[in-house]
């Protein structure tokens, strides 16, 4: 699906305004006014100009200064353009930061009384407010303060600029310095109505506190042409207007707000001048009205990501100028073939961009799609489409983007179709059921292709060893395709590739020496889950940011200088290989490194004691590491997950770990740690969700304050030497009190590049849970088994209604099983075995309808085993080692039971006997009266037809009742003798 951001102001509008503003010329022979020169010099004094952009501001003629323009007729300064010449890039913010100006905006600008054009955009003024005095520069026609790091309230004095034609305050979050600038906001937008000359208004990402009359204020601007209010927190707009005044409005962008209305407002369809309408990413409900057809000038219509549903009106197909239609996430109640009627109108030849992704479309790809001959982009991903690519797709010779991912398409990919789409630069067929071979014929003509995603299909890529593809790929994802055992040599000439994914591709080869030389631009490399062997390379590309070589057969040591060879590295995953030696200390030098995963290798020695940067994940589990936890790990305040399990680490948990205040996961299980479980865990780790300390040598009491951790969902302290009683406070674990329905990732950062895997002992075995789509966040478990705990089971634990697994086995607990256990409605696994529990099994346990694993063996329980619901499904081993128990399923017969072995209980027997008597009585009565009643009743019915109909209906009901009684009685009699 496409990524749609706030659209940019029309360059046509900008050019017209600029031409009008500068029609008097851009320079003067006579030189600038002395007073205006002094005003500019004073304004410069307030600015921070690190790169000398204003170094030309010397001498007497200010009209020749950089960014300054004067009227050719009067000599007055009419234009001041200090826009950053290096806008922020999504890949490199260094030039932007270097060339940004900051500082103070001094009121000396008021000395430029003829100033018509002011542009301070793309700078960084550090959250300073927009000065009120700008509202006094009355001759301004053009004001651009967008993306300039200004914050606070937009001053209402700007509403005094009645001659202003262009106002851009777009405050794109992407351009805002992280964590420092509060952003712009408007409490009351009434002042907007005073901008009577305004033609373009861009308030993108400016927060509006009150929008109740916003549209009415816009309706008072008779000359307005473009309105862009994307991501402004607007919650509502009126469904109707008494009169529409902005008859010149051509662009309206309200995307990314919170507008929630039962339908698309009707007044929009009266703005016949609209060319560009963007209502995407809101909460508009209902269907698309047929009145949309009245907007005959419309060229762009985006309604994606709302709550719209129903059919697409045929009138859409008659908007003859429409070239872009975005309906992503609309619940369309039509199949794709049925949509052919809509797209059979004049839109058939005008449409260039079509987005129908995530719209619930079913069935096959119809031929009519191939008749949209002007189509350039087509998004049909995330639907339920089946079948293969139709031959008609070969006629889409202008197609540049084709996204069919996350469907159920099957069959082969015809080379004659794909090979004819010569304009393609983006092709995504991932996550389907496609099969067969992709050959040279498929790709030979796609010379413009820069993104190719064939992952998660059943495709095999077969090219001749010497083939040189004409592609200029930047993104290639062939994960879970079959590439052959040899490392694919055809990648060798793809020098521009930045993202390369070849995971689970069946490669059984060593990495060739040419690889890092040929793909020097690669920033993201994933070749995990193959059988690639040999040593790790030492000539990694310095551009690599994400490196995933996990689950292969790499052996040997890691180059000690790995941290120097990849200075920009953010993720390093080498888990599941055969690497050995020390963990390189050079990893500590990587300032951008966020994820280190070296688990499941053969590393030995002690952990480096040099950690100092903002790691998010450190996973060194399942190695041969020894020694203690280095104190410097405690300096990682941004650390979210620390995995050190299954090593030979020893000593106490250092108090320095209190500095890891952002921890969500602490896993130190299966080591040799000693001492007490630190009480500071419940105080210094407020974000902790998973605590695993099992299989160590911890002693002492369990800290009661662990229950203060509101998010703690998995607690595993099993197999230690812990003593004392189970804290009653454990009944207050907030994350275990309610069953989790929402799916939030356990880790908040890097969830798209790192999947958390967690071992949870449940149902008598170790289960692995991956945090795919937030699944791990729904798992709750409390395991205190294999310790020296004594006392009773706190009945307060019954408050944990969201707990899935409770294991208290292998302790010295005594007393009865509290009846409150029956309130733990989400329990799937309960293990209380190998304790000293006594008394009866509470009947409330029959309420545990999700329970699939139960072990109460090896205790001193007695009395009858309750029956009903899930308890009916467990066998005798569940209760073994409790000689005092009786009833099904154990062999011990309860007192007063006169039936065979395994009788459930007396009440059941009495009910069975009573049921049998009811059945026999009913049968005898029915048969006894049959002879007499037959002739009396049927004789009457022969004479009275209306009686006959009523009586037959009665007999039908009695038959149903008779059948139910017989069935129930039969089952009870059967159970009595089984």
XYZ file of C-alpha atoms in Angstrom, residues 90-781:
692
model
C 14.926 10.779 5.709
C 18.285 9.082 5.333
C 20.725 11.816 6.340
C 19.958 14.755 8.610
C 23.519 16.033 8.803
C 23.251 18.749 6.095
C 19.938 19.951 7.526
C 21.336 20.258 11.052
C 24.481 21.912 9.767
C 22.775 24.595 7.674
C 19.808 25.328 9.962
C 19.657 28.788 11.467
C 18.243 29.429 14.906
C 18.213 32.057 17.553
C 15.815 34.945 18.143
C 13.373 36.549 15.702
C 13.844 40.214 16.521
C 11.084 42.843 16.027
C 13.494 44.913 13.915
C 11.733 43.265 10.956
C 9.041 45.859 11.510
C 11.455 48.316 9.916
C 10.816 46.570 6.592
C 7.467 48.251 6.044
C 7.264 47.208 2.383
C 8.125 43.571 3.000
C 5.823 41.342 0.985
C 7.624 37.993 1.107
C 9.035 36.315 4.239
C 10.355 32.726 4.241
C 12.080 31.317 7.341
C 11.156 27.687 6.674
C 13.274 24.563 7.224
C 15.288 26.086 10.062
C 15.432 25.252 13.751
C 14.393 27.932 16.204
C 14.295 25.488 19.096
C 10.651 25.794 20.047
C 10.552 29.577 20.251
C 7.060 30.993 19.714
C 6.028 32.784 16.553
C 6.466 36.469 17.463
C 3.276 38.520 17.648
C 4.884 41.415 15.808
C 4.654 39.478 12.526
C 0.979 40.413 12.532
C 2.053 44.049 12.147
C 3.975 43.594 8.880
C 0.833 44.679 7.068
C 2.121 44.455 3.484
C 2.963 40.756 3.692
C 1.552 38.677 0.859
C 3.654 35.545 1.467
C 4.554 34.056 4.870
C 6.255 30.676 5.173
C 7.308 29.519 8.652
C 6.872 25.821 7.940
C 9.109 23.173 9.511
C 11.146 25.829 11.276
C 11.105 24.463 14.807
C 8.724 27.127 16.086
C 6.364 26.133 18.886
C 3.590 27.263 21.170
C 0.448 29.168 20.296
C 0.049 30.635 16.831
C -0.522 34.339 17.567
C -3.961 35.607 16.615
C -2.305 38.836 15.404
C -1.528 37.050 12.133
C -5.224 37.534 11.409
C -4.460 41.239 10.896
C -2.609 40.482 7.660
C -5.567 41.201 5.400
C -3.335 41.310 2.299
C -1.745 37.921 2.975
C -2.234 35.458 0.119
C 0.039 32.570 1.135
C 0.341 31.260 4.723
C 2.304 28.085 5.427
C 2.734 27.058 9.069
C 3.074 23.347 8.296
C 4.708 21.838 11.346
C 5.618 18.378 10.027
C 6.627 16.212 12.985
C 9.375 14.701 10.914
C 11.156 18.023 10.778
C 10.721 18.727 14.458
C 13.856 18.145 16.569
C 13.007 15.155 18.718
C 11.948 15.846 22.290
C 12.563 19.609 22.302
C 9.919 21.390 20.276
C 6.355 21.301 21.653
C 4.727 21.992 18.294
C 2.276 24.669 17.210
C -1.310 24.913 18.384
C -4.375 27.137 17.950
C -6.996 27.554 20.662
C -9.496 29.666 18.745
C -9.171 29.837 14.922
C -11.479 32.874 14.646
C -8.577 35.055 13.466
C -8.343 32.979 10.247
C -11.546 34.661 9.030
C -9.682 37.989 8.909
C -7.325 36.799 6.155
C -9.678 38.014 3.451
C -7.100 37.884 0.613
C -5.813 34.415 1.419
C -5.416 31.938 -1.425
C -3.337 29.177 0.197
C -3.489 28.059 3.841
C -1.347 25.153 5.101
C -1.683 24.268 8.798
C -0.423 20.676 8.585
C 0.351 19.180 12.035
C -0.783 22.318 13.846
C -3.016 21.207 16.722
C -6.454 22.837 16.846
C -8.042 22.870 20.307
C -11.469 24.056 19.175
C -12.735 23.239 15.691
C -16.448 23.714 16.243
C -16.585 26.719 13.872
C -13.443 26.124 11.815
C -15.240 25.357 8.544
C -17.490 28.373 9.016
C -14.399 30.586 9.336
C -12.912 29.091 6.178
C -16.206 29.738 4.449
C -15.611 33.449 5.021
C -12.512 33.448 2.785
C -13.870 34.216 -0.709
C -10.524 33.883 -2.535
C -9.241 30.704 -0.887
C -7.917 28.142 -3.376
C -5.981 25.610 -1.263
C -6.663 24.452 2.319
C -4.359 21.877 3.895
C -5.256 20.856 7.439
C -3.705 17.388 7.651
C -3.038 15.897 11.093
C -4.479 18.822 13.009
C -6.489 16.829 15.605
C -9.752 18.044 14.061
C -12.570 15.963 15.539
C -15.636 17.151 13.676
C -16.850 19.221 10.771
C -20.465 20.245 10.018
C -22.588 17.912 7.913
C -24.133 20.869 6.115
C -23.622 24.593 5.502
C -26.374 27.143 4.819
C -24.313 28.584 1.993
C -20.977 27.690 0.394
C -18.867 30.798 -0.240
C -15.490 29.332 -1.201
C -16.426 28.712 -4.804
C -12.768 28.909 -5.901
C -11.570 26.138 -3.595
C -9.622 23.578 -5.620
C -7.706 21.689 -2.917
C -9.023 20.491 0.434
C -6.796 18.221 2.524
C -8.277 17.098 5.858
C -6.339 13.842 6.064
C -4.987 12.354 9.273
C -7.480 13.921 11.653
C -10.109 12.456 13.986
C -13.182 13.527 12.102
C -16.024 11.200 13.034
C -19.283 11.798 11.201
C -22.031 9.373 10.156
C -21.494 10.273 6.524
C -19.350 12.436 4.271
C -20.710 16.000 4.666
C -23.097 16.981 1.893
C -21.768 20.536 1.510
C -18.559 19.153 -0.014
C -20.482 18.102 -3.101
C -21.513 21.718 -3.693
C -17.901 22.857 -4.057
C -17.856 22.175 -7.776
C -14.410 23.751 -8.189
C -12.713 20.980 -6.170
C -9.817 19.327 -7.956
C -8.070 17.638 -5.027
C -10.053 16.147 -2.099
C -8.241 14.199 0.607
C -10.312 12.886 3.539
C -8.113 9.869 4.265
C -7.125 8.656 7.735
C -10.244 9.833 9.573
C -13.388 8.136 10.889
C -15.973 9.026 8.268
C -18.722 6.396 8.317
C -21.465 5.256 6.021
C -21.169 4.794 2.285
C -19.816 6.966 -0.506
C -22.767 9.157 -1.600
C -23.778 9.152 -5.240
C -23.543 12.967 -5.084
C -19.779 12.558 -5.400
C -20.442 12.548 -9.127
C -21.289 16.273 -8.959
C -17.576 17.051 -8.497
C -16.878 16.907 -12.202
C -13.524 18.735 -11.911
C -12.120 16.266 -9.404
C -8.719 14.836 -10.284
C -7.649 13.393 -6.916
C -9.997 11.636 -4.472
C -8.546 9.983 -1.372
C -10.951 8.359 1.090
C -8.596 5.700 2.467
C -8.468 4.501 6.077
C -11.906 5.562 7.241
C -14.911 3.510 8.335
C -16.626 3.655 4.989
C -18.449 0.608 3.678
C -20.905 -0.548 1.061
C -20.798 -0.165 -2.693
C -18.818 2.267 -4.793
C -21.413 4.353 -6.641
C -21.344 4.182 -10.397
C -21.145 7.981 -10.463
C -17.473 7.711 -9.486
C -16.804 6.135 -12.859
C -18.225 9.194 -14.601
C -15.779 11.714 -13.108
C -13.879 12.035 -16.339
C -10.851 13.953 -14.996
C -10.209 11.690 -12.026
C -6.679 10.253 -12.179
C -6.113 9.253 -8.521
C -8.578 7.210 -6.444
C -7.611 5.956 -2.964
C -10.113 3.714 -1.151
C -7.763 1.704 1.058
C -9.384 0.072 4.104
C -12.938 0.638 2.896
C -15.196 -2.353 3.481
C -16.418 -2.762 -0.095
C -19.478 -4.995 -0.376
C -18.774 -5.828 -4.021
C -16.511 -8.367 -5.609
C -13.741 -7.208 -7.877
C -15.548 -8.420 -11.029
C -18.671 -6.485 -9.964
C -16.619 -3.286 -9.768
C -16.205 -3.489 -13.525
C -19.483 -1.597 -13.982
C -18.140 1.312 -11.914
C -14.924 1.549 -13.899
C -16.560 1.223 -17.285
C -17.283 4.957 -17.540
C -14.995 7.712 -18.737
C -12.731 7.103 -15.726
C -11.543 4.091 -17.676
C -9.185 6.232 -19.717
C -8.267 8.886 -17.126
C -7.423 6.783 -14.057
C -3.711 6.590 -13.318
C -3.538 5.643 -9.628
C -5.884 3.148 -7.965
C -5.653 1.926 -4.375
C -8.103 -0.823 -3.354
C -5.875 -2.439 -0.731
C -7.407 -3.818 2.486
C -10.947 -3.482 1.161
C -12.113 -7.065 1.683
C -12.181 -7.847 -2.034
C -12.631 -11.477 -2.981
C -12.635 -13.643 -6.126
C -10.220 -13.532 -9.032
C -8.488 -10.686 -10.865
C -10.901 -9.625 -13.637
C -9.982 -8.677 -17.178
C -11.395 -5.162 -16.847
C -8.386 -4.123 -14.755
C -6.251 -4.621 -17.840
C -8.472 -2.183 -19.736
C -7.398 0.761 -17.510
C -4.699 1.564 -19.997
C -3.547 4.810 -18.314
C -2.931 3.090 -14.989
C 0.434 3.830 -13.393
C -0.045 2.533 -9.840
C -2.257 -0.341 -8.717
C -2.554 -1.426 -5.080
C -4.661 -4.520 -4.399
C -2.686 -5.875 -1.448
C -4.133 -7.351 1.736
C -7.340 -8.752 0.256
C -8.586 -12.290 -0.438
C -7.937 -12.453 -4.146
C -7.410 -15.858 -5.745
C -6.372 -17.223 -9.106
C -3.542 -16.129 -11.340
C -2.578 -12.951 -13.171
C -4.948 -12.411 -16.126
C -3.559 -11.996 -19.598
C -5.166 -8.561 -19.790
C -2.534 -7.281 -17.347
C -0.123 -7.392 -20.237
C -1.895 -4.341 -21.662
C -0.962 -2.151 -18.673
C 2.124 -0.875 -20.446
C 2.175 2.359 -18.409
C 2.119 0.559 -15.054
C 4.884 1.661 -12.707
C 3.703 0.232 -9.369
C 1.997 -3.146 -8.895
C 1.288 -4.380 -5.365
C -0.622 -7.643 -4.960
C 0.883 -8.812 -1.662
C -1.015 -10.574 1.133
C -3.601 -12.299 -1.020
C -4.221 -15.911 -1.999
C -3.114 -15.726 -5.599
C -1.925 -19.056 -6.955
C -0.579 -20.593 -10.106
C 2.457 -19.441 -12.019
C 3.580 -15.950 -13.007
C 3.450 -15.775 -16.822
C 6.652 -14.360 -18.276
C 4.799 -12.879 -21.250
C 2.682 -10.754 -18.891
C 5.327 -9.619 -16.422
C 7.959 -9.116 -19.073
C 5.724 -6.684 -20.942
C 5.358 -4.231 -18.022
C 8.467 -2.332 -19.049
C 7.705 0.795 -16.972
C 7.547 -1.099 -13.652
C 9.820 0.177 -10.912
C 7.881 -1.330 -7.960
C 6.662 -4.956 -7.984
C 5.351 -6.630 -4.820
C 3.872 -10.126 -5.153
C 4.826 -11.252 -1.637
C 2.820 -13.462 0.711
C 0.688 -15.349 -1.776
C 0.508 -18.947 -2.986
C 2.321 -18.403 -6.269
C 4.453 -21.245 -7.544
C 6.642 -22.216 -10.425
C 9.806 -20.674 -11.792
C 10.903 -17.061 -12.198
C 13.349 -17.001 -15.082
C 15.373 -14.464 -16.998
C 12.430 -13.945 -19.333
C 10.373 -12.506 -16.478
C 12.853 -9.766 -15.624
C 14.881 -9.126 -18.760
C 12.782 -6.129 -19.888
C 12.244 -4.541 -16.468
C 15.164 -2.165 -16.712
C 13.562 0.420 -14.404
C 12.768 -1.963 -11.562
C 14.171 -0.847 -8.221
C 11.894 -2.780 -5.823
C 11.188 -6.501 -6.257
C 9.438 -8.476 -3.501
C 8.608 -12.121 -4.227
C 8.926 -13.333 -0.629
C 6.713 -15.886 1.101
C 5.604 -17.741 -2.010
C 6.478 -21.106 -3.523
C 8.573 -19.629 -6.267
C 11.960 -20.786 -7.496
C 14.393 -18.340 -9.078
C 16.406 -20.046 -11.785
C 18.892 -17.995 -13.803
C 21.917 -19.067 -15.786
C 25.183 -18.632 -13.838
C 26.487 -15.979 -16.226
C 23.286 -13.954 -16.529
C 23.710 -10.234 -15.932
C 20.272 -8.825 -15.096
C 19.479 -5.357 -16.491
C 17.825 -4.419 -13.189
C 18.908 -1.532 -11.023
C 17.483 -2.874 -7.791
C 17.560 -0.978 -4.530
C 15.204 -3.353 -2.683
C 15.148 -7.130 -3.183
C 13.185 -9.537 -1.012
C 13.226 -13.191 -2.058
C 12.942 -14.689 1.425
C 11.241 -18.091 1.510
C 11.770 -18.510 -2.211
C 14.044 -21.247 -3.586
C 17.276 -19.740 -4.821
C 19.273 -22.956 -5.113
C 22.150 -24.182 -2.971
C 24.746 -21.836 -4.465
C 24.971 -18.217 -3.405
C 23.138 -16.299 -6.210
C 25.787 -14.789 -8.456
C 23.311 -12.618 -10.365
C 23.240 -10.218 -7.412
C 26.845 -9.366 -8.115
C 26.125 -6.481 -10.481
C 23.373 -4.917 -8.349
C 25.651 -2.207 -7.029
C 22.799 0.089 -5.957
C 21.035 -2.422 -3.726
C 20.345 -1.084 -0.241
C 17.844 -3.598 1.162
C 18.566 -7.272 0.536
C 16.463 -10.064 2.067
C 17.270 -13.699 1.265
C 16.195 -15.463 4.464
C 15.086 -19.097 4.354
C 16.075 -19.420 0.698
C 17.779 -22.829 0.777
C 21.339 -21.519 0.315
C 24.017 -24.042 1.309
C 27.207 -22.227 0.422
C 29.824 -19.905 1.812
C 29.552 -16.175 1.294
C 31.637 -15.334 -1.788
C 34.513 -12.894 -1.522
C 32.936 -10.594 -4.093
C 29.810 -9.993 -2.043
C 30.830 -7.062 0.160
C 32.738 -5.470 -2.708
C 29.798 -5.671 -5.115
C 26.987 -4.589 -2.812
C 28.833 -1.795 -1.084
C 25.651 0.276 -0.731
C 23.703 -2.328 1.232
C 22.270 -0.942 4.473
C 19.966 -3.832 5.402
C 21.020 -7.446 4.899
C 18.991 -10.457 6.024
C 20.286 -13.876 4.935
C 19.139 -15.701 8.072
C 17.706 -19.239 8.205
C 19.921 -20.714 5.513
C 22.863 -23.115 5.731
C 25.611 -20.634 4.879
C 28.903 -21.791 6.340
C 32.460 -20.628 6.672
C 33.908 -17.785 8.692
C 32.360 -14.410 9.136
C 33.712 -11.871 6.664
C 36.017 -9.141 7.883
C 35.282 -6.708 5.071
C 31.749 -5.695 6.005
C 30.350 -2.676 4.184
C 30.584 0.480 6.308
C 27.061 1.389 5.178
C 25.400 -1.598 6.873
C 22.846 -0.642 9.507
C 20.873 -3.881 9.908
C 22.763 -7.171 9.667
C 20.952 -10.468 10.249
C 22.996 -13.640 9.693
C 21.133 -15.715 12.289
C 20.444 -19.445 12.060
C 23.192 -20.433 9.660
C 26.388 -22.470 10.003
C 28.943 -19.682 10.445
C 31.861 -20.712 12.619
C 34.993 -19.180 14.055
C 35.403 -15.943 15.953
C 34.032 -12.469 15.411
C 36.547 -9.970 14.106
C 37.596 -7.900 17.155
C 37.334 -4.775 14.986
C 33.749 -5.442 13.909
C 32.616 -2.293 15.667
C 35.028 -0.238 13.601
C 34.133 -1.795 10.241
C 30.414 -1.015 10.560
C 30.198 2.331 12.396
C 26.526 2.886 11.458
C 25.266 -0.498 12.675
C 21.882 -0.465 14.461
C 21.049 -4.182 14.565
C 23.404 -7.150 14.742
C 21.925 -10.654 14.805
C 24.321 -13.597 14.669
C 22.281 -15.988 16.805
C 22.003 -19.698 16.080
C 25.455 -20.232 14.565
C 28.668 -21.928 15.747
C 30.640 -18.841 16.662
C 33.028 -18.996 19.593
C 35.599 -16.934 21.438
C 35.056 -13.652 23.254
C 32.277 -11.161 22.699
C 34.186 -8.267 21.032
C 34.489 -5.169 23.178
C 34.490 -3.044 20.013
C 30.690 -3.474 19.966
C 30.621 -1.014 22.842
C 31.951 1.689 20.535
C 28.939 1.657 18.208
C 26.929 4.718 19.164
C 23.878 3.817 17.046
C 23.706 0.123 17.919
C 20.293 -0.732 19.369
C 20.019 -4.535 19.079
C 22.713 -7.161 19.736
C 21.594 -10.786 19.366
C 24.409 -13.317 19.751
C 22.288 -16.047 21.358
C 22.694 -19.779 20.733
C 26.384 -19.806 19.912
C 29.520 -21.026 21.696
C 30.875 -17.729 23.049
C 32.884 -18.035 26.246
C 34.732 -15.857 28.690
C 33.354 -12.876 30.532
C 31.046 -10.175 29.279
C 32.728 -6.942 28.130
C 32.610 -4.221 30.757
C 32.463 -1.242 28.423
C 28.766 -0.662 27.698
C 27.813 2.995 27.434
C 25.446 3.668 24.528
C 21.692 3.391 24.126
C 21.168 -0.318 23.504
C 17.562 -1.482 23.379
C 18.112 -5.259 23.253
C 21.064 -7.340 24.454
C 20.658 -11.084 23.943
C 23.615 -13.306 24.850
C 21.576 -16.303 25.996
C 22.533 -19.949 25.414
C 26.307 -19.555 25.270
C 29.165 -20.560 27.592
C 29.704 -17.189 29.236
C 31.013 -17.020 32.783
C 31.721 -14.442 35.444
C 29.311 -11.814 36.661
C 27.146 -9.133 35.112
C 29.379 -6.107 34.400
C 28.421 -2.892 36.137
C 28.447 -0.884 32.922
C 25.287 -2.651 31.714
C 23.552 -0.603 34.383
C 24.369 2.542 32.391
C 22.073 1.401 29.562
C 19.031 3.426 30.593
C 17.291 2.711 27.280
C 17.709 -1.059 27.543
C 14.349 -2.807 27.075
C 15.380 -6.467 27.008
C 18.317 -8.201 28.724
C 18.681 -11.913 27.892
C 21.538 -13.739 29.646
C 19.842 -17.098 30.217
C 21.438 -20.532 29.843
C 25.035 -19.568 30.528
C 27.355 -20.114 33.500
C 27.131 -16.623 34.927
C 27.479 -16.334 38.685
C 27.499 -13.943 41.584
C 24.761 -11.616 42.706
C 22.595 -9.410 40.539
C 24.519 -6.119 40.684
C 22.719 -3.117 42.097
C 23.977 -1.136 39.100
C 21.166 -2.734 37.044
C 18.859 -0.288 38.794
C 20.016 2.135 36.140
C 18.206 0.105 33.476
C 14.959 1.897 34.204
C 13.446 1.091 30.812
C 13.644 -2.703 31.173
C 10.641 -4.641 29.917
C 12.313 -8.069 29.960
C 14.889 -9.389 32.431
C 15.852 -13.001 31.745
C 18.699 -14.398 33.868
C 17.383 -17.960 34.026
C 19.523 -21.121 33.963
C 22.720 -19.679 35.412
C 24.475 -19.854 38.790
C 23.362 -16.584 40.337
C 23.197 -16.476 44.133
C 21.926 -14.175 46.835
C 18.463 -12.771 47.270
C 16.081 -11.597 44.597
C 16.715 -7.824 44.809
C 13.880 -5.755 46.215
C 14.892 -2.857 43.975
C 13.436 -4.721 40.976
C 9.970 -3.755 42.194
C 11.025 -0.137 42.561
C 13.511 0.700 39.810
C 12.018 -1.201 36.870
C 8.526 0.277 36.469
C 8.185 -0.957 32.864
C 9.062 -4.587 33.592
C 6.721 -7.090 31.934
C 8.684 -10.351 32.031
C 10.913 -11.518 34.919
C 12.642 -14.897 34.535
C 15.100 -15.979 37.245
C 14.396 -19.726 37.161
C 17.046 -22.423 37.647
C 19.564 -20.421 39.640
C 20.569 -20.514 43.309
C 18.606 -17.563 44.650
C 17.650 -17.878 48.305
C 15.600 -15.990 50.860
C 12.094 -14.657 50.622
C 10.310 -13.463 47.516
C 10.071 -9.638 47.478
C 6.507 -8.544 48.111
C 6.910 -5.325 46.162
C 7.082 -7.119 42.803
C 3.320 -6.631 42.686
C 3.916 -2.895 42.293
C 4.996 -3.544 38.716
C 1.736 -2.853 36.924
C 2.813 -4.427 33.645
C 4.375 -7.619 35.008
C 2.723 -10.483 33.115
C 5.231 -13.344 33.328
C 6.967 -14.152 36.635
C 9.209 -17.234 36.652
C 11.180 -17.838 39.855
C 11.069 -21.627 39.609
C 13.821 -24.029 40.688
C 15.736 -21.883 43.137
C 16.165 -22.077 46.910
C 13.519 -19.500 47.767
C 11.797 -19.912 51.095
C 9.046 -18.338 53.142
C 5.443 -17.919 52.154
C 3.904 -16.797 48.899
C 3.291 -13.054 49.247
C -0.403 -12.210 49.508
C 0.418 -9.096 47.505
C 0.845 -11.304 44.431
C -2.911 -11.171 44.113
C -2.472 -7.563 43.030
C -0.529 -8.135 39.792
C -2.478 -5.713 37.614
C -1.478 -7.305 34.296
C -2.774 -10.689 35.511
C -6.119 -9.483 36.803
C -7.813 -9.001 33.451
C -7.546 -11.157 30.349
C -5.534 -9.291 27.749
C -7.499 -8.661 24.563
C -5.369 -5.905 23.085
C -2.222 -6.853 21.220
C 0.628 -4.583 22.163
C 4.216 -5.472 21.533
C 6.180 -6.295 24.670
C 9.025 -4.185 23.319
C 8.084 -0.741 22.094
C 11.032 -0.046 19.821
C 12.459 -1.963 16.863
C 9.464 -4.333 16.682
C 9.693 -4.289 12.890
C 13.279 -5.586 12.852
C 13.511 -7.686 16.019
C 10.966 -10.284 17.132
C 11.080 -11.150 20.822
C 11.003 -14.905 21.533
C 10.245 -16.121 25.032
C 10.251 -19.578 26.610
C 7.362 -20.080 29.004
C 6.914 -23.267 31.060
C 3.252 -24.104 30.846
C 1.116 -27.258 30.637
C 4.000 -29.418 31.820
C 6.433 -28.386 29.086
C 8.421 -25.480 27.691
C 6.532 -23.491 25.076
C 8.019 -20.835 22.811
C 6.033 -17.673 22.242
C 7.072 -15.179 19.590
C 5.915 -11.591 19.808
C 4.373 -11.682 16.336
C 1.547 -9.136 16.115
C 1.684 -8.684 19.883
C 0.921 -12.340 20.741
C 3.447 -12.468 23.589
C 1.738 -9.559 25.351
C -1.318 -11.771 25.905
C 0.582 -14.528 27.750
C 0.402 -14.441 31.554
C 2.175 -16.897 33.852
